[in-house]
Tab-separated table of C-alpha atoms (C1' of nucleotides) in Angstrom:
chain	number	residue	atom	x	y	z
A	1	MET	CA	-12.994	-16.265	14.770
A	2	LYS	CA	-11.886	-15.749	11.274
A	3	ASN	CA	-9.364	-13.624	9.668
A	4	PRO	CA	-10.511	-10.033	9.679
A	5	ILE	CA	-8.605	-8.808	6.782
A	6	ALA	CA	-9.172	-11.606	4.368
A	7	ASP	CA	-12.090	-9.959	2.717
A	8	LEU	CA	-10.392	-6.768	2.067
A	9	ASN	CA	-9.579	-6.217	-1.659
A	10	LYS	CA	-5.903	-5.895	-2.266
A	11	ILE	CA	-6.417	-3.354	-5.030
A	12	PHE	CA	-7.820	-0.955	-2.461
A	13	ASP	CA	-4.923	-1.142	-0.119
A	14	SER	CA	-3.653	1.943	-2.010
A	15	ARG	CA	-4.974	5.292	-0.731
A	16	ILE	CA	-4.783	6.608	-4.246
A	17	ARG	CA	-6.836	3.954	-5.753
A	18	LEU	CA	-9.252	4.214	-2.795
A	19	GLY	CA	-9.420	7.880	-3.474
A	20	VAL	CA	-10.094	7.480	-7.200
A	21	MET	CA	-12.828	4.936	-6.465
A	22	SER	CA	-14.526	7.135	-3.830
A	23	MET	CA	-14.521	10.062	-6.225
A	24	LEU	CA	-16.001	7.978	-9.100
A	25	VAL	CA	-18.757	6.582	-6.876
A	26	VAL	CA	-20.174	10.017	-6.544
A	27	ASN	CA	-19.292	11.658	-9.865
A	28	ASN	CA	-20.117	9.587	-12.744
A	29	GLU	CA	-17.315	11.053	-14.910
A	30	ILE	CA	-14.146	12.662	-13.951
A	31	SER	CA	-11.273	13.881	-16.134
A	32	PHE	CA	-7.684	12.930	-15.752
A	33	ASN	CA	-6.813	16.388	-14.953
A	34	ASP	CA	-9.374	16.770	-12.144
A	35	LEU	CA	-8.148	13.511	-10.641
A	36	LYS	CA	-4.658	14.768	-10.782
A	37	GLN	CA	-5.378	17.973	-9.112
A	38	MET	CA	-7.739	16.630	-6.511
A	39	LEU	CA	-5.341	13.842	-5.441
A	40	GLU	CA	-2.227	15.967	-5.940
A	41	LEU	CA	-0.350	13.488	-8.071
A	42	THR	CA	2.323	13.427	-10.993
A	43	ASP	CA	0.903	12.294	-14.250
A	44	GLY	CA	2.878	9.028	-14.190
A	45	ASN	CA	1.709	8.140	-10.712
A	46	LEU	CA	-1.952	8.864	-11.432
A	47	ALA	CA	-1.737	7.065	-14.927
A	48	SER	CA	-0.294	3.988	-13.342
A	49	HIS	CA	-2.869	3.644	-10.629
A	50	LEU	CA	-5.646	4.328	-13.128
A	51	ASN	CA	-4.086	1.487	-15.249
A	52	THR	CA	-4.340	-0.919	-12.344
A	53	LEU	CA	-7.999	-0.072	-11.868
A	54	GLU	CA	-8.621	-0.511	-15.593
A	55	GLN	CA	-6.923	-3.781	-15.791
A	56	ALA	CA	-9.168	-4.908	-12.952
A	57	GLU	CA	-12.033	-3.582	-14.968
A	58	PHE	CA	-13.162	-1.348	-12.030
A	59	ILE	CA	-13.098	1.760	-14.140
A	60	LYS	CA	-13.311	2.525	-17.783
A	61	VAL	CA	-12.026	5.400	-20.072
A	62	HIS	CA	-13.711	7.695	-22.356
A	63	LYS	CA	-11.605	9.717	-24.779
A	64	GLY	CA	-13.580	12.785	-25.802
A	65	PHE	CA	-13.456	16.553	-26.118
A	66	ILE	CA	-14.514	19.566	-24.036
A	67	GLY	CA	-15.044	22.061	-26.741
A	68	ARG	CA	-12.088	21.469	-29.010
A	69	LYS	CA	-9.692	20.221	-26.334
A	70	THR	CA	-9.116	16.643	-25.861
A	71	SER	CA	-10.341	15.316	-22.546
A	72	THR	CA	-10.055	11.780	-21.051
A	73	THR	CA	-12.543	10.996	-18.467
A	74	TYR	CA	-13.074	7.975	-16.240
A	75	SER	CA	-16.102	6.338	-14.896
A	76	ILE	CA	-16.664	3.345	-12.546
A	77	THR	CA	-17.956	0.140	-13.818
A	78	VAL	CA	-20.576	-2.169	-12.430
A	79	LEU	CA	-17.876	-4.524	-11.459
A	80	GLY	CA	-15.899	-1.698	-9.882
A	81	LYS	CA	-18.957	-0.570	-7.682
A	82	GLN	CA	-19.484	-4.030	-6.643
A	83	ALA	CA	-15.898	-4.486	-5.580
A	84	PHE	CA	-15.725	-1.151	-3.926
A	85	LYS	CA	-18.838	-1.846	-1.992
A	86	ALA	CA	-17.636	-5.218	-0.865
A	87	HIS	CA	-14.371	-3.791	0.282
A	88	LEU	CA	-16.204	-1.115	2.335
A	89	ASP	CA	-18.474	-3.787	3.766
A	90	ALA	CA	-15.473	-5.796	4.773
A	91	LEU	CA	-13.733	-2.715	6.290
A	92	GLU	CA	-17.030	-2.011	8.213
A	93	LYS	CA	-17.351	-5.482	9.512
A	94	MET	CA	-13.859	-5.390	10.535
A	95	ILE	CA	-14.256	-2.256	12.667
A	96	LYS	CA	-17.845	-2.760	13.606
A	97	LYS	CA	-16.896	-4.249	16.929
A	98	LEU	CA	-16.266	-0.823	18.232
B	1	MET	CA	-13.048	20.629	-3.017
B	2	LYS	CA	-10.133	19.374	-1.150
B	3	ASN	CA	-7.935	16.269	-1.478
B	4	PRO	CA	-10.138	13.383	-0.036
B	5	ILE	CA	-7.169	11.154	0.926
B	6	ALA	CA	-4.911	13.737	2.504
B	7	ASP	CA	-6.301	12.899	6.103
B	8	LEU	CA	-5.693	9.268	5.763
B	9	ASN	CA	-2.823	8.068	7.923
B	10	LYS	CA	-0.213	6.297	5.821
B	11	ILE	CA	0.643	3.799	8.563
B	12	PHE	CA	-2.834	2.434	8.003
B	13	ASP	CA	-2.548	1.851	4.349
B	14	SER	CA	-1.406	-1.588	5.243
B	15	ARG	CA	-4.133	-4.104	5.571
B	16	ILE	CA	-2.093	-5.943	8.125
B	17	ARG	CA	-1.637	-2.949	10.433
B	18	LEU	CA	-5.216	-2.074	9.968
B	19	GLY	CA	-6.164	-5.574	11.047
B	20	VAL	CA	-3.849	-5.462	14.087
B	21	MET	CA	-5.312	-2.167	15.148
B	22	SER	CA	-8.878	-3.167	14.624
B	23	MET	CA	-8.246	-6.362	16.836
B	24	LEU	CA	-6.613	-4.190	19.484
B	25	VAL	CA	-9.338	-1.811	19.694
B	26	VAL	CA	-11.697	-4.533	20.877
B	27	ASN	CA	-9.425	-6.748	22.809
B	28	ASN	CA	-7.212	-4.992	25.300
B	29	GLU	CA	-4.465	-7.470	25.069
B	30	ILE	CA	-3.543	-9.928	22.368
B	31	SER	CA	-0.696	-12.386	22.128
B	32	PHE	CA	1.850	-12.395	19.318
B	33	ASN	CA	0.739	-15.869	18.477
B	34	ASP	CA	-2.947	-15.160	18.305
B	35	LEU	CA	-2.317	-12.259	16.012
B	36	LYS	CA	-0.206	-14.415	13.953
B	37	GLN	CA	-2.938	-17.077	13.639
B	38	MET	CA	-5.759	-14.727	13.109
B	39	LEU	CA	-4.100	-12.751	10.421
B	40	GLU	CA	-2.349	-15.802	8.955
B	41	LEU	CA	1.150	-14.280	8.796
B	42	THR	CA	4.672	-15.579	9.114
B	43	ASP	CA	6.528	-14.588	12.233
B	44	GLY	CA	8.817	-12.169	10.516
B	45	ASN	CA	6.192	-10.374	8.600
B	46	LEU	CA	3.975	-9.902	11.664
B	47	ALA	CA	7.061	-8.826	13.858
B	48	SER	CA	7.953	-6.148	11.278
B	49	HIS	CA	4.470	-4.673	11.155
B	50	LEU	CA	4.233	-4.714	14.939
B	51	ASN	CA	7.419	-2.928	14.955
B	52	THR	CA	6.210	-0.196	12.680
B	53	LEU	CA	3.207	0.230	14.961
B	54	GLU	CA	5.452	0.317	18.018
B	55	GLN	CA	7.781	2.840	16.434
B	56	ALA	CA	4.818	5.059	15.928
B	57	GLU	CA	3.859	4.478	19.627
B	58	PHE	CA	0.423	3.181	18.486
B	59	ILE	CA	0.906	-0.047	20.344
B	60	LYS	CA	2.897	-1.358	23.317
B	61	VAL	CA	4.430	-4.668	24.248
B	62	HIS	CA	4.093	-6.708	27.440
B	63	LYS	CA	6.402	-9.611	27.976
B	64	GLY	CA	4.920	-12.007	30.447
B	65	PHE	CA	3.948	-15.609	31.146
B	66	ILE	CA	0.932	-17.808	30.625
B	67	GLY	CA	1.695	-20.406	33.361
B	68	ARG	CA	5.389	-21.022	32.803
B	69	LYS	CA	5.447	-20.240	29.181
B	70	THR	CA	6.592	-16.957	27.972
B	71	SER	CA	4.015	-14.907	26.325
B	72	THR	CA	4.303	-11.564	24.530
B	73	THR	CA	1.212	-9.472	24.362
B	74	TYR	CA	0.344	-6.202	22.642
B	75	SER	CA	-2.175	-3.541	23.512
B	76	ILE	CA	-3.112	-0.246	21.983
B	77	THR	CA	-1.896	3.145	23.328
B	78	VAL	CA	-3.917	6.238	23.806
B	79	LEU	CA	-2.207	7.800	20.821
B	80	GLY	CA	-2.838	4.687	18.886
B	81	LYS	CA	-6.579	4.927	19.532
B	82	GLN	CA	-6.755	8.476	18.517
B	83	ALA	CA	-4.796	7.890	15.356
B	84	PHE	CA	-6.878	4.938	14.460
B	85	LYS	CA	-10.125	6.894	15.054
B	86	ALA	CA	-8.912	9.792	13.079
B	87	HIS	CA	-8.037	7.614	10.169
B	88	LEU	CA	-11.508	5.869	10.386
B	89	ASP	CA	-13.114	9.295	10.408
B	90	ALA	CA	-11.198	10.338	7.282
B	91	LEU	CA	-12.285	7.210	5.645
B	92	GLU	CA	-15.865	7.749	6.518
B	93	LYS	CA	-15.750	11.197	5.334
B	94	MET	CA	-14.183	10.283	2.087
B	95	ILE	CA	-16.996	7.709	1.286
B	96	LYS	CA	-19.816	9.498	3.199
B	97	LYS	CA	-20.984	10.925	-0.092
B	98	LEU	CA	-22.591	7.718	-1.002
C	1	DG	C1'	18.513	-35.122	25.527
C	2	DA	C1'	15.833	-34.436	21.418
C	3	DA	C1'	11.950	-32.137	19.780
C	4	DA	C1'	9.055	-28.379	19.763
C	5	DG	C1'	7.205	-23.751	21.061
C	6	DT	C1'	7.830	-18.537	21.493
C	7	DG	C1'	9.169	-14.389	19.720
C	8	DC	C1'	12.114	-12.437	17.422
C	9	DT	C1'	16.205	-10.771	14.002
C	10	DT	C1'	18.639	-11.203	9.710
C	11	DT	C1'	18.915	-11.708	4.895
C	12	DG	C1'	17.543	-11.438	0.536
C	13	DT	C1'	14.028	-11.485	-3.072
C	14	DT	C1'	9.879	-9.693	-5.000
C	15	DT	C1'	6.478	-6.263	-5.371
C	16	DT	C1'	4.851	-1.702	-5.155
C	17	DT	C1'	5.197	3.060	-5.437
C	18	DC	C1'	6.655	7.050	-7.421
C	19	DA	C1'	8.981	10.863	-9.742
C	20	DA	C1'	11.193	12.620	-13.607
C	21	DA	C1'	11.770	12.794	-18.207
C	22	DG	C1'	10.490	11.709	-22.710
C	23	DT	C1'	6.472	11.250	-26.271
C	24	DT	C1'	2.605	12.095	-29.325
C	25	DA	C1'	-0.840	14.809	-30.723
C	26	DA	C1'	-3.718	18.697	-30.841
C	27	DT	C1'	-4.132	23.861	-29.815
C	28	DT	C1'	-3.323	28.395	-29.126
C	29	DA	C1'	-0.173	32.475	-29.055
C	30	DA	C1'	3.314	35.218	-31.310
D	1	DT	C1'	4.168	29.488	-39.298
D	2	DT	C1'	6.625	28.454	-35.763
D	3	DA	C1'	6.972	28.353	-31.006
D	4	DA	C1'	4.941	27.407	-26.653
D	5	DT	C1'	1.388	25.099	-24.093
D	6	DT	C1'	-1.701	21.537	-22.648
D	7	DA	C1'	-3.450	16.846	-22.258
D	8	DA	C1'	-2.470	12.242	-21.334
D	9	DC	C1'	0.339	9.175	-21.347
D	10	DT	C1'	4.790	5.647	-21.415
D	11	DT	C1'	9.183	4.485	-19.987
D	12	DT	C1'	12.903	4.314	-17.028
D	13	DG	C1'	14.801	3.826	-12.850
D	14	DA	C1'	15.245	4.517	-8.027
D	15	DA	C1'	13.448	3.952	-3.361
D	16	DA	C1'	10.483	1.933	-0.236
D	17	DA	C1'	7.731	-1.767	1.432
D	18	DA	C1'	6.196	-6.361	2.058
D	19	DC	C1'	7.204	-10.751	2.688
D	20	DA	C1'	9.165	-15.613	3.247
D	21	DA	C1'	12.720	-18.396	4.969
D	22	DA	C1'	16.171	-19.273	7.882
D	23	DG	C1'	18.600	-18.642	12.014
D	24	DC	C1'	18.710	-17.820	16.879
D	25	DA	C1'	18.061	-17.813	22.113
D	26	DC	C1'	15.456	-19.538	25.534
D	27	DT	C1'	12.296	-22.627	27.612
D	28	DT	C1'	9.613	-26.565	28.159
D	29	DT	C1'	7.733	-31.047	27.310
D	30	DC	C1'	8.294	-35.752	25.935
DNA sequence: GAAAGTGCTTTGTTTTTCAAAGTTAATTAA
DNA sequence: TTAATTAACTTTGAAAAACAAAGCACTTTC
Protein backbone atom coordinates (compact mmCIF):
# COMPACT_ATOMS: atom_id res chain seq x y z
CA MET A 1 0.00 0.00 0.00
CA LYS A 2 1.24 3.47 -0.69
CA ASN A 3 1.26 6.66 1.30
CA PRO A 4 -2.31 7.96 1.11
CA ILE A 5 -1.42 11.59 1.69
CA ALA A 6 1.49 11.87 -0.73
CA ASP A 7 -0.66 13.23 -3.54
CA LEU A 8 -2.32 15.94 -1.53
CA ASN A 9 -1.11 19.38 -2.49
CA LYS A 10 0.47 21.20 0.43
CA ILE A 11 -0.87 24.51 -0.75
CA PHE A 12 -4.38 23.24 -0.13
CA ASP A 13 -3.74 22.16 3.44
CA SER A 14 -5.01 25.59 4.37
CA ARG A 15 -8.77 25.80 4.77
CA ILE A 16 -8.64 29.39 3.58
CA ARG A 17 -6.83 28.65 0.34
CA LEU A 18 -9.15 25.69 -0.13
CA GLY A 19 -12.09 28.03 0.31
CA VAL A 20 -10.74 30.58 -2.12
CA MET A 21 -10.16 27.94 -4.75
CA SER A 22 -13.55 26.36 -4.33
CA MET A 23 -15.15 29.75 -4.74
CA LEU A 24 -13.10 30.54 -7.82
CA VAL A 25 -13.94 27.25 -9.46
CA VAL A 26 -17.57 28.21 -9.64
CA ASN A 27 -17.34 31.98 -10.04
CA ASN A 28 -14.99 33.08 -12.72
CA GLU A 29 -14.25 36.36 -11.00
CA ILE A 30 -14.51 37.38 -7.37
CA SER A 31 -13.48 40.64 -5.77
CA PHE A 32 -11.10 40.97 -2.86
CA ASN A 33 -13.89 42.35 -0.78
CA ASP A 34 -16.31 39.56 -1.50
CA LEU A 35 -13.69 36.97 -0.62
CA LYS A 36 -12.93 38.82 2.55
CA GLN A 37 -16.55 38.92 3.61
CA MET A 38 -17.40 35.37 2.59
CA LEU A 39 -14.44 33.89 4.36
CA GLU A 40 -14.58 36.33 7.26
CA LEU A 41 -10.95 37.32 7.17
CA THR A 42 -8.86 40.36 7.92
CA ASP A 43 -7.34 42.17 4.94
CA GLY A 44 -3.81 41.10 5.74
CA ASN A 45 -4.67 37.49 6.23
CA LEU A 46 -6.61 37.23 2.99
CA ALA A 47 -3.97 39.16 1.07
CA SER A 48 -1.23 36.82 2.19
CA HIS A 49 -3.15 33.70 1.27
CA LEU A 50 -4.00 35.19 -2.11
CA ASN A 51 -0.33 35.93 -2.51
CA THR A 52 0.58 32.31 -1.88
CA LEU A 53 -1.92 31.20 -4.51
CA GLU A 54 -0.64 33.81 -6.93
CA GLN A 55 2.98 32.76 -6.43
CA ALA A 56 1.95 29.23 -7.33
CA GLU A 57 0.19 30.64 -10.38
CA PHE A 58 -3.08 29.09 -9.30
CA ILE A 59 -4.94 32.38 -9.47
CA LYS A 60 -4.51 35.66 -11.24
CA VAL A 61 -5.40 39.23 -10.42
CA HIS A 62 -7.30 41.82 -12.39
CA LYS A 63 -7.25 45.40 -11.31
CA GLY A 64 -10.23 47.23 -12.62
CA PHE A 65 -13.19 49.33 -11.71
CA ILE A 66 -16.78 48.94 -10.75
CA GLY A 67 -18.24 52.19 -11.93
CA ARG A 68 -15.59 54.60 -10.73
CA LYS A 69 -14.50 52.58 -7.75
CA THR A 70 -11.38 50.48 -7.95
CA SER A 71 -12.05 46.80 -7.73
CA THR A 72 -9.50 44.04 -7.63
CA THR A 73 -10.81 40.71 -8.74
CA TYR A 74 -9.29 37.27 -8.82
CA SER A 75 -9.78 34.32 -11.10
CA ILE A 76 -8.47 30.80 -11.28
CA THR A 77 -5.83 29.83 -13.85
CA VAL A 78 -5.72 26.67 -15.93
CA LEU A 79 -2.86 25.46 -13.78
CA GLY A 80 -4.89 26.26 -10.69
CA LYS A 81 -7.85 24.31 -11.96
CA GLN A 82 -5.65 21.32 -12.68
CA ALA A 83 -3.93 21.43 -9.32
CA PHE A 84 -7.19 21.83 -7.46
CA LYS A 85 -8.78 18.99 -9.33
CA ALA A 86 -5.75 16.78 -8.70
CA HIS A 87 -5.97 17.58 -5.02
CA LEU A 88 -9.65 16.72 -4.86
CA ASP A 89 -9.00 13.50 -6.73
CA ALA A 90 -6.27 12.59 -4.25
CA LEU A 91 -8.60 13.38 -1.38
CA GLU A 92 -11.32 11.31 -2.89
CA LYS A 93 -9.03 8.38 -3.51
CA MET A 94 -7.85 8.58 0.05
CA ILE A 95 -11.31 8.34 1.49
CA LYS A 96 -12.95 6.28 -1.21
CA LYS A 97 -12.35 3.15 0.79
CA LEU A 98 -15.35 4.06 2.89
CA MET B 1 -24.34 32.94 0.78
CA LYS B 2 -22.56 31.67 3.85
CA ASN B 3 -18.95 31.07 4.68
CA PRO B 4 -18.00 27.87 2.86
CA ILE B 5 -15.19 26.89 5.20
CA ALA B 6 -16.95 27.46 8.49
CA ASP B 7 -17.99 23.84 8.86
CA LEU B 8 -14.58 22.35 8.22
CA ASN B 9 -13.01 20.89 11.34
CA LYS B 10 -9.73 22.58 12.21
CA ILE B 11 -8.28 19.34 13.47
CA PHE B 12 -8.50 17.94 9.97
CA ASP B 13 -6.67 20.80 8.30
CA SER B 14 -3.58 18.70 8.80
CA ARG B 15 -2.90 16.26 5.98
CA ILE B 16 -1.35 13.88 8.48
CA ARG B 17 -4.33 13.76 10.80
CA LEU B 18 -6.53 13.46 7.75
CA GLY B 19 -4.43 10.50 6.63
CA VAL B 20 -4.56 8.83 10.02
CA MET B 21 -8.32 9.18 10.19
CA SER B 22 -8.89 7.92 6.68
CA MET B 23 -6.79 4.87 7.48
CA LEU B 24 -8.61 4.24 10.73
CA VAL B 25 -12.00 4.48 9.10
CA VAL B 26 -11.28 1.43 7.01
CA ASN B 27 -8.99 -0.54 9.32
CA ASN B 28 -10.35 -0.91 12.79
CA GLU B 29 -6.90 -1.20 14.32
CA ILE B 30 -3.54 0.03 13.08
CA SER B 31 -0.22 -0.10 14.85
CA PHE B 32 2.01 2.88 15.53
CA ASN B 33 4.63 1.40 13.29
CA ASP B 34 2.31 0.81 10.38
CA LEU B 35 1.04 4.36 10.54
CA LYS B 36 4.58 5.60 10.72
CA GLN B 37 5.62 3.67 7.65
CA MET B 38 2.51 4.38 5.62
CA LEU B 39 2.62 8.08 6.23
CA GLU B 40 6.42 8.28 6.16
CA LEU B 41 6.81 10.16 9.40
CA THR B 42 9.30 10.42 12.20
CA ASP B 43 8.28 8.95 15.55
CA GLY B 44 7.95 12.31 17.24
CA ASN B 45 5.89 13.85 14.52
CA LEU B 46 3.46 10.96 14.34
CA ALA B 47 3.21 10.73 18.14
CA SER B 48 2.27 14.37 18.43
CA HIS B 49 -0.41 14.19 15.77
CA LEU B 50 -1.81 11.06 17.37
CA ASN B 51 -1.80 12.93 20.63
CA THR B 52 -3.87 15.72 19.12
CA LEU B 53 -6.41 13.22 17.85
CA GLU B 54 -6.48 11.46 21.18
CA GLN B 55 -7.03 14.70 23.09
CA ALA B 56 -10.01 15.34 20.86
CA GLU B 57 -11.19 11.80 21.63
CA PHE B 58 -11.27 10.97 17.95
CA ILE B 59 -9.03 7.94 18.38
CA LYS B 60 -8.10 5.61 21.20
CA VAL B 61 -5.02 3.60 22.05
CA HIS B 62 -4.58 -0.07 22.85
CA LYS B 63 -1.35 -1.28 24.31
CA GLY B 64 -0.86 -4.92 23.64
CA PHE B 65 1.44 -7.52 22.21
CA ILE B 66 2.12 -9.23 18.96
CA GLY B 67 3.60 -12.48 20.14
CA ARG B 68 5.96 -11.24 22.80
CA LYS B 69 6.67 -7.88 21.26
CA THR B 70 4.88 -4.82 22.52
CA SER B 71 2.51 -3.32 20.02
CA THR B 72 0.52 -0.14 20.36
CA THR B 73 -2.48 0.10 18.13
CA TYR B 74 -4.97 2.84 17.47
CA SER B 75 -8.62 2.81 16.55
CA ILE B 76 -11.23 5.40 15.76
CA THR B 77 -13.93 6.32 18.28
CA VAL B 78 -17.60 6.91 17.60
CA LEU B 79 -17.02 10.62 18.13
CA GLY B 80 -14.09 10.47 15.73
CA LYS B 81 -16.20 8.80 13.08
CA GLN B 82 -18.88 11.44 13.43
CA ALA B 83 -16.46 14.32 13.31
CA PHE B 84 -14.64 12.90 10.32
CA LYS B 85 -17.85 12.29 8.46
CA ALA B 86 -19.05 15.80 9.26
CA HIS B 87 -15.81 17.19 7.93
CA LEU B 88 -16.07 15.22 4.71
CA ASP B 89 -19.66 16.33 4.30
CA ALA B 90 -18.61 19.96 4.73
CA LEU B 91 -15.82 19.49 2.21
CA GLU B 92 -18.19 17.91 -0.23
CA LYS B 93 -20.76 20.63 0.17
CA MET B 94 -18.06 23.21 -0.38
CA ILE B 95 -16.98 21.73 -3.68
CA LYS B 96 -20.27 20.24 -4.76
CA LYS B 97 -20.93 23.25 -6.90
CA LEU B 98 -18.59 21.82 -9.51
C1' DG C 1 26.01 -8.46 26.74
C1' DA C 2 25.64 -5.63 22.65
C1' DA C 3 22.58 -4.27 19.15
C1' DA C 4 18.18 -3.42 17.66
C1' DG C 5 13.11 -2.53 17.96
C1' DT C 6 8.92 -0.22 20.02
C1' DG C 7 6.77 3.85 21.43
C1' DC C 8 7.24 7.55 23.29
C1' DT C 9 8.87 12.49 25.46
C1' DT C 10 11.73 16.44 25.31
C1' DT C 11 14.07 20.08 23.10
C1' DG C 12 14.68 23.39 19.91
C1' DT C 13 14.29 25.11 15.25
C1' DT C 14 11.66 26.35 11.29
C1' DT C 15 7.42 27.33 9.12
C1' DT C 16 2.92 28.94 9.02
C1' DT C 17 -0.76 31.66 10.42
C1' DC C 18 -2.79 35.70 11.71
C1' DA C 19 -4.12 40.28 13.57
C1' DA C 20 -3.11 44.97 13.89
C1' DA C 21 -1.46 48.90 12.22
C1' DG C 22 0.40 51.60 8.65
C1' DT C 23 0.17 52.97 3.56
C1' DT C 24 -1.28 54.64 -0.96
C1' DA C 25 -4.54 56.16 -3.87
C1' DA C 26 -8.95 57.30 -5.29
C1' DT C 27 -13.80 58.91 -3.80
C1' DT C 28 -17.35 60.85 -1.66
C1' DA C 29 -19.31 63.86 2.02
C1' DA C 30 -19.29 68.24 4.64
C1' DT D 1 -11.44 71.99 0.02
C1' DT D 2 -10.64 69.43 3.54
C1' DA D 3 -12.06 65.60 6.06
C1' DA D 4 -13.62 61.00 6.15
C1' DT D 5 -14.25 56.62 3.82
C1' DT D 6 -13.19 52.73 1.07
C1' DA D 7 -10.18 49.47 -1.35
C1' DA D 8 -6.33 46.79 -1.36
C1' DC D 9 -2.53 46.07 0.21
C1' DT D 10 2.39 45.73 2.97
C1' DT D 11 4.86 45.45 7.11
C1' DT D 12 5.59 43.99 11.64
C1' DG D 13 5.49 41.03 15.16
C1' DA D 14 3.50 37.53 17.95
C1' DA D 15 1.50 33.03 18.57
C1' DA D 16 0.76 28.53 17.05
C1' DA D 17 1.90 24.49 14.58
C1' DA D 18 4.92 21.30 12.39
C1' DC D 19 8.84 18.81 12.51
C1' DA D 20 13.43 16.45 13.16
C1' DA D 21 16.68 14.78 16.23
C1' DA D 22 18.00 13.02 20.28
C1' DG D 23 17.12 10.84 24.51
C1' DC D 24 14.81 7.25 27.15
C1' DA D 25 12.70 2.91 29.17
C1' DC D 26 11.80 -1.43 28.12
C1' DT D 27 12.17 -5.75 25.72
C1' DT D 28 14.07 -9.01 22.68
C1' DT D 29 17.17 -11.03 19.60
C1' DC D 30 21.83 -12.21 18.20
